[in-house]
């Protein structure tokens, strides 16, 4: 693997982490919470799904923010800073 490949891979991975991390938070903040009809389209058929609970969506949002933060660190440092021999 060339030297530039590691930086490119780290950047792409970081962008994906930020995208997947921020999207549930943005949806939660905009009030676009999962409704029972929306959930049933994905095969989850429950009278009261835990996914529609605000506390669950808040936890998913906080976890997503953590993932987005890790994405920023991945873009900033990438894999090129790892000096452990034999790790890759």
CSV table of C-alpha atoms in Angstrom, one decimal:
chain,number,residue,atom,x,y,z
A,1,UNK,CA,0.0,0.0,0.0
A,2,UNK,CA,1.4,3.4,-1.0
A,3,UNK,CA,1.8,6.2,1.5
A,4,UNK,CA,-1.0,8.3,0.1
A,5,UNK,CA,-3.4,5.3,0.2
A,6,UNK,CA,-3.5,5.3,4.0
A,7,UNK,CA,-4.4,9.0,4.1
A,8,UNK,CA,-7.1,8.6,1.5
A,9,UNK,CA,-8.6,5.6,3.2
A,10,UNK,CA,-8.5,7.4,6.6
A,11,UNK,CA,-10.3,10.4,5.0
A,12,UNK,CA,-13.0,8.3,3.4
A,13,UNK,CA,-13.5,6.3,6.5
A,14,UNK,CA,-13.7,9.5,8.6
A,15,UNK,CA,-16.3,11.1,6.3
A,16,UNK,CA,-18.4,8.0,6.5
A,17,UNK,CA,-18.2,8.0,10.3
A,18,UNK,CA,-19.2,11.6,10.5
A,19,UNK,CA,-22.1,11.1,8.1
A,20,UNK,CA,-23.5,8.1,9.9
A,21,UNK,CA,-22.8,9.7,13.2
A,22,UNK,CA,-24.5,13.0,12.6
A,23,UNK,CA,-27.5,11.8,10.7
A,24,UNK,CA,-29.5,10.4,13.7
A,25,UNK,CA,-28.7,13.5,15.7
A,26,UNK,CA,-29.9,15.8,13.0
A,27,UNK,CA,-33.1,13.8,12.5
A,28,UNK,CA,-33.7,13.8,16.3
A,29,UNK,CA,-33.1,17.6,16.6
A,30,UNK,CA,-35.5,18.3,13.6
A,31,UNK,CA,-38.2,16.2,15.3
A,32,UNK,CA,-38.2,13.6,12.6
A,33,UNK,CA,-38.5,10.7,15.1
A,34,UNK,CA,-39.4,7.2,14.1
A,35,UNK,CA,-43.1,6.6,14.1
A,36,UNK,CA,-44.8,3.2,14.3
A,37,UNK,CA,-45.9,3.4,10.6
A,38,UNK,CA,-42.4,4.2,9.5
A,39,UNK,CA,-40.9,1.4,11.6
A,40,UNK,CA,-43.4,-1.2,10.3
A,41,UNK,CA,-42.2,-0.6,6.8
A,42,UNK,CA,-38.9,-2.1,7.8
A,43,UNK,CA,-40.5,-5.2,9.2
A,44,UNK,CA,-40.6,-4.2,12.9
A,45,UNK,CA,-44.2,-4.9,13.8
A,46,UNK,CA,-44.8,-4.0,17.5
A,47,UNK,CA,-47.6,-2.1,19.1
A,48,UNK,CA,-45.1,0.1,20.9
A,49,UNK,CA,-41.7,-0.1,19.4
A,50,UNK,CA,-38.7,0.9,21.6
A,51,UNK,CA,-37.2,2.7,18.6
A,52,UNK,CA,-40.0,5.3,18.8
A,53,UNK,CA,-39.1,6.1,22.4
A,54,UNK,CA,-37.4,9.5,22.7
A,55,UNK,CA,-34.8,8.2,25.3
A,56,UNK,CA,-33.7,5.5,22.8
A,57,UNK,CA,-33.4,8.1,20.0
A,58,UNK,CA,-31.4,10.4,22.4
A,59,UNK,CA,-29.0,7.6,23.2
A,60,UNK,CA,-28.6,6.8,19.5
A,61,UNK,CA,-27.9,10.5,18.8
A,62,UNK,CA,-25.3,10.7,21.6
A,63,UNK,CA,-23.6,7.6,20.3
A,64,UNK,CA,-23.7,9.1,16.8
A,65,UNK,CA,-22.0,12.2,18.0
A,66,UNK,CA,-19.3,10.0,19.5
A,67,UNK,CA,-18.9,8.2,16.2
A,68,UNK,CA,-18.7,11.6,14.4
A,69,UNK,CA,-16.0,12.7,16.8
A,70,UNK,CA,-14.0,9.6,16.1
A,71,UNK,CA,-14.4,10.3,12.4
A,72,UNK,CA,-12.8,13.7,12.9
A,73,UNK,CA,-9.9,12.1,14.7
A,74,UNK,CA,-9.6,9.5,11.9
A,75,UNK,CA,-9.4,12.2,9.3
A,76,UNK,CA,-6.9,14.2,11.4
A,77,UNK,CA,-4.5,11.4,12.3
A,78,UNK,CA,-5.5,8.6,10.0
A,79,UNK,CA,-3.6,5.3,10.0
A,80,UNK,CA,-0.2,6.9,9.2
A,81,UNK,CA,0.5,7.8,12.8
A,82,UNK,CA,0.4,4.2,14.0
A,83,UNK,CA,4.0,2.9,14.7
A,84,UNK,CA,3.2,-0.5,16.1
A,85,UNK,CA,5.1,-3.0,14.1
A,86,UNK,CA,3.0,-5.9,12.7
A,87,UNK,CA,-0.3,-4.3,13.4
A,88,UNK,CA,-1.2,-4.1,9.7
